[in-house]
mmCIF file of C-alpha atoms in Angstrom:
data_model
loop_
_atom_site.group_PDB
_atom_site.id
_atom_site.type_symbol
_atom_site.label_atom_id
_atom_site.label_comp_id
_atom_site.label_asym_id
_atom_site.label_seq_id
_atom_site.Cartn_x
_atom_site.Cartn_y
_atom_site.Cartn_z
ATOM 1 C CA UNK A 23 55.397 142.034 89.513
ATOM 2 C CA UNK A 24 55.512 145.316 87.410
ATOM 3 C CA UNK A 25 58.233 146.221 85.076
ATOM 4 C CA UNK A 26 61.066 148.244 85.815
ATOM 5 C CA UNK A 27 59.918 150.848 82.821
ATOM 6 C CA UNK A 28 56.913 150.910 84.216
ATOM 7 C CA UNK A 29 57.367 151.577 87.909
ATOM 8 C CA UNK A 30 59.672 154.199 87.196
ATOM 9 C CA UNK A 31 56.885 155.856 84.611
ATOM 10 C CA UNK A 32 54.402 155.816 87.372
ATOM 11 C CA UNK A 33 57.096 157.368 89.486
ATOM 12 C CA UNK A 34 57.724 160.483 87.506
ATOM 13 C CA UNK A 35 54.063 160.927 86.700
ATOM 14 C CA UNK A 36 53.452 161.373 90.415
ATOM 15 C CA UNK A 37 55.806 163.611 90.339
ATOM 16 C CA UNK A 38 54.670 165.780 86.880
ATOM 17 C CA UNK A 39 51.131 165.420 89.010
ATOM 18 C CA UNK A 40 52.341 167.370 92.136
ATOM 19 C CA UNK A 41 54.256 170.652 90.250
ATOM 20 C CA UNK A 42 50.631 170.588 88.293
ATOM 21 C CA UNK A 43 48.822 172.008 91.074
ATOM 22 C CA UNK A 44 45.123 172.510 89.561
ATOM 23 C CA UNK A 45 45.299 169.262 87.709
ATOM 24 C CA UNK A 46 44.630 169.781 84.253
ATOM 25 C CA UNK A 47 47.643 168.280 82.603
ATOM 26 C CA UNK A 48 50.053 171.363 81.720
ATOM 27 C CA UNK A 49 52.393 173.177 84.099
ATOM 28 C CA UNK A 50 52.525 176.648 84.641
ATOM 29 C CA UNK A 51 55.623 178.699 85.455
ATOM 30 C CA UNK A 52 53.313 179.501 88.934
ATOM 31 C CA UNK A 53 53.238 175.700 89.624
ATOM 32 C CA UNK A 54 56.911 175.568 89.393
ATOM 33 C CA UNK A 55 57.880 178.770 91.562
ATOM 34 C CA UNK A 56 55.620 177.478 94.308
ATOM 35 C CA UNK A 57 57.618 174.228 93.811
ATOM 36 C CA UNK A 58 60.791 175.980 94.243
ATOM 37 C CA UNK A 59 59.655 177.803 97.385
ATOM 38 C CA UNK A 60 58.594 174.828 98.886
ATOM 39 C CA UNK A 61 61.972 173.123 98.087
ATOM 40 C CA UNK A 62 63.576 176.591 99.239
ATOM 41 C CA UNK A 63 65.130 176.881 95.594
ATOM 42 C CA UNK A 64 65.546 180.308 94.134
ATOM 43 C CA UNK A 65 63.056 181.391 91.957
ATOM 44 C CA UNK A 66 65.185 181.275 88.884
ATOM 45 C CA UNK A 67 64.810 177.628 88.543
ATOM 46 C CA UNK A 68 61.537 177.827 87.950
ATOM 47 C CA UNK A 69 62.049 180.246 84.979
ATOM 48 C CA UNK A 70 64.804 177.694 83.973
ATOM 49 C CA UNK A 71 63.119 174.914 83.790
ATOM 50 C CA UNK A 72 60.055 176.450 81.943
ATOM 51 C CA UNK A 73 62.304 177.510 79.620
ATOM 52 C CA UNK A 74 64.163 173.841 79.282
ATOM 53 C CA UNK A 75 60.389 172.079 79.459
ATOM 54 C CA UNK A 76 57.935 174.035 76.969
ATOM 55 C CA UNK A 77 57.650 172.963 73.850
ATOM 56 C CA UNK A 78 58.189 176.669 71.891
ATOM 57 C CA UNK A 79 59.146 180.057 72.909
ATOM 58 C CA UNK A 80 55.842 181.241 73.563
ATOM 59 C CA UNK A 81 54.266 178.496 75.289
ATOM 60 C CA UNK A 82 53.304 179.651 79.543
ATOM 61 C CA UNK A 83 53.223 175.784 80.455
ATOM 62 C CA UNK A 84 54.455 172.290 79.362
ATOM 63 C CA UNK A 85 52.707 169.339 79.532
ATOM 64 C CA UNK A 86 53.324 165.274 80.139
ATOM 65 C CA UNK A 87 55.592 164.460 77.273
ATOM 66 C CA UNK A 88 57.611 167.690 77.212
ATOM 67 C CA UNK A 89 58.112 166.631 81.277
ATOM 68 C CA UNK A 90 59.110 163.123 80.401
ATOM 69 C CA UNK A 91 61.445 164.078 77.607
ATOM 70 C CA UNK A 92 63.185 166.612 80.035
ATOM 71 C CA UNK A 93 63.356 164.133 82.838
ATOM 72 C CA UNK A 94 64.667 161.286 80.267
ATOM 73 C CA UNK A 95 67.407 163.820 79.120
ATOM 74 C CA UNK A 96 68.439 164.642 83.078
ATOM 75 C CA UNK A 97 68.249 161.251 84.130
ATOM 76 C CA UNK A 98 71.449 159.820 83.365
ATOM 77 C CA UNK A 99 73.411 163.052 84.920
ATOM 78 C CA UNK A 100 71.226 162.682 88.356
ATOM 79 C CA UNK A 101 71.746 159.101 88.631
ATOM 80 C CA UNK A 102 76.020 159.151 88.293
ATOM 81 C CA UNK A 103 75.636 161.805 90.755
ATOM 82 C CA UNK A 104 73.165 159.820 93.195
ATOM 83 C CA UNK A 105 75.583 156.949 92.784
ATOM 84 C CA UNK A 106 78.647 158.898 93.521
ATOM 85 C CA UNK A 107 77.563 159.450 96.682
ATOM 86 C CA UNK A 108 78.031 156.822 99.631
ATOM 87 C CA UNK A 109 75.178 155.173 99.890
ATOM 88 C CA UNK A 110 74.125 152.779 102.403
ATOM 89 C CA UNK A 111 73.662 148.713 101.254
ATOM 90 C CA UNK A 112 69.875 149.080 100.137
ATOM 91 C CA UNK A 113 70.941 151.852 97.787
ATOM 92 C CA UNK A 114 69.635 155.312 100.275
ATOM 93 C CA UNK A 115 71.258 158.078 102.070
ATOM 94 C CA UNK A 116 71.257 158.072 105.595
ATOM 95 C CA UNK A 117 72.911 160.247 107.801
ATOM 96 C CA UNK A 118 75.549 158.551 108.329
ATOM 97 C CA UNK A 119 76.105 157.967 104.615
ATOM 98 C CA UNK A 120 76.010 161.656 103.856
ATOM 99 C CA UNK A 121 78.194 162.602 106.740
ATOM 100 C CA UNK A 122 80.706 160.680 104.675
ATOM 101 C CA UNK A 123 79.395 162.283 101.156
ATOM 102 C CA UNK A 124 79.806 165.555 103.160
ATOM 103 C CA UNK A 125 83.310 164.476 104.569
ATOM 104 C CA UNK A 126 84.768 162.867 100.896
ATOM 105 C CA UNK A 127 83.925 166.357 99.692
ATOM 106 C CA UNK A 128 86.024 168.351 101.971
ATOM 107 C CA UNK A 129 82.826 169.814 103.571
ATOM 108 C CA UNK A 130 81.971 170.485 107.340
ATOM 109 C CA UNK A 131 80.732 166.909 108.404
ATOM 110 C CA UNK A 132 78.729 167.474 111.931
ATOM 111 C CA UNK A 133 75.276 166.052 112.565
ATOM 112 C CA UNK A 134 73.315 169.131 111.857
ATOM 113 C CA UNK A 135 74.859 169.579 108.194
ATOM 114 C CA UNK A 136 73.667 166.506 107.794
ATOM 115 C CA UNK A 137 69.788 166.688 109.425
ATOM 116 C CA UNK A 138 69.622 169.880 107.008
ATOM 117 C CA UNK A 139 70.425 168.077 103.824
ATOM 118 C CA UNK A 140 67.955 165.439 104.793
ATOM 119 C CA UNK A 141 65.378 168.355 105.448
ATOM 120 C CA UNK A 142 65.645 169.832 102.170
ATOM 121 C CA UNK A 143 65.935 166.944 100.169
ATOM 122 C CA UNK A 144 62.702 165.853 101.677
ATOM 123 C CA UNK A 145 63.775 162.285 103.250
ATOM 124 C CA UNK A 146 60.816 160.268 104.716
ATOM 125 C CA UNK A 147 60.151 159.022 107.859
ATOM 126 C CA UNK A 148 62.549 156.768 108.150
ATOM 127 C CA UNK A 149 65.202 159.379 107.186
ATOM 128 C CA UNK A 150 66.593 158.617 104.426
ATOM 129 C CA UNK A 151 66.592 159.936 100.985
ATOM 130 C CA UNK A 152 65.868 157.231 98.248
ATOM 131 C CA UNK A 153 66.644 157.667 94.538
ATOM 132 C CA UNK A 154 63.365 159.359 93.873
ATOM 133 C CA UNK A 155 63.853 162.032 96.584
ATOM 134 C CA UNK A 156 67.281 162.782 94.840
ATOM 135 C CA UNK A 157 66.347 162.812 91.709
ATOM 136 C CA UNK A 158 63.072 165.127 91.963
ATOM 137 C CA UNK A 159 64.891 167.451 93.817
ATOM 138 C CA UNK A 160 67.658 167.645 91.326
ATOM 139 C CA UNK A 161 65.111 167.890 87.921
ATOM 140 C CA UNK A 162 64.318 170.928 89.458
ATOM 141 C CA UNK A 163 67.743 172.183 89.333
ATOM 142 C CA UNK A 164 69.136 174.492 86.343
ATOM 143 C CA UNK A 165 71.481 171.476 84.163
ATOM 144 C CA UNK A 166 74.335 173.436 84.299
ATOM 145 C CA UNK A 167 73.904 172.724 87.862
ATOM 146 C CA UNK A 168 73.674 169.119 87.205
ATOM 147 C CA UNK A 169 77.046 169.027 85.332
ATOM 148 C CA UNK A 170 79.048 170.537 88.680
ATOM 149 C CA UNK A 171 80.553 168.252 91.075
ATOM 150 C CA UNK A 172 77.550 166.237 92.280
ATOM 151 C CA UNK A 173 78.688 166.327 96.071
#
């Protein structure tokens, strides 16, 4: 069995793999606003998180480490938020779990609320949205973002 560290290291280089669209180890500020128009995130948070990621003013893409460094800095935010939520018992958001989320937060609680925020958050097949759903979606968010109420 693989180690925690390094499971999760694969996990986030999958994920530094898919915003690097050509494949040659840097990101470009075009990799991430095609990111954020898939994820139907404004266009700013591309520019934001260029400007978080690259290693110096000038630089028009980041690469692995500056990635890792940014995620490792986000992490701990995304993951009180994840675990704010309610989640179901093997740790994922269902629908039923976020029609609570959406209820605890004084939010309009119906069914399609919740089939939205399981559409943009990306959940698989079996709808629901795992940790690693969350948590890409919300590196891509500006951090001042991260800092608001996570529901």
């Amino acid at each position: 069995m693989l180690p925690a560290t390094y499971k999760n290291s694969t996990i986030r280089k999958r994920f530094f793999e898919e915003l690097d669209r050509d494949g040659d180890g840097q990101v470009t500020l075009e990799d991430l606003e095609i990111a954020m128009r898939k994820r139907k995130l404004p266009k700013r948070y591309a520019h934001e998180l260029m400007r978080r990621a690259r290693s110096h003013l000038f630089s028009k893409s980041f690469g692995w480490k500056q990635f890792l460094s940014l995620m490792e800095q986000k992490e701990p935010t995304i993951l009180r938020a994840y675990t704010s939520l309610c989640l179901s018992k093997s740790g994922t958001l269902q629908k039923s779990e976020i029609l609570a989320s959406l209820n605890n937060a004084g939010l309009p609680a119906n069914e399609d609320n919740a089939i939205a925020m399981m559409r943009f958050l990306s959940a698989d097949a079996e709808e629901s949205i795992s940790y690693g759903h969350f948590r890409n979606f919300m590196l891509l968010l500006p951090s001042d973002r991260l800092q608001e109420d996570p529901r």
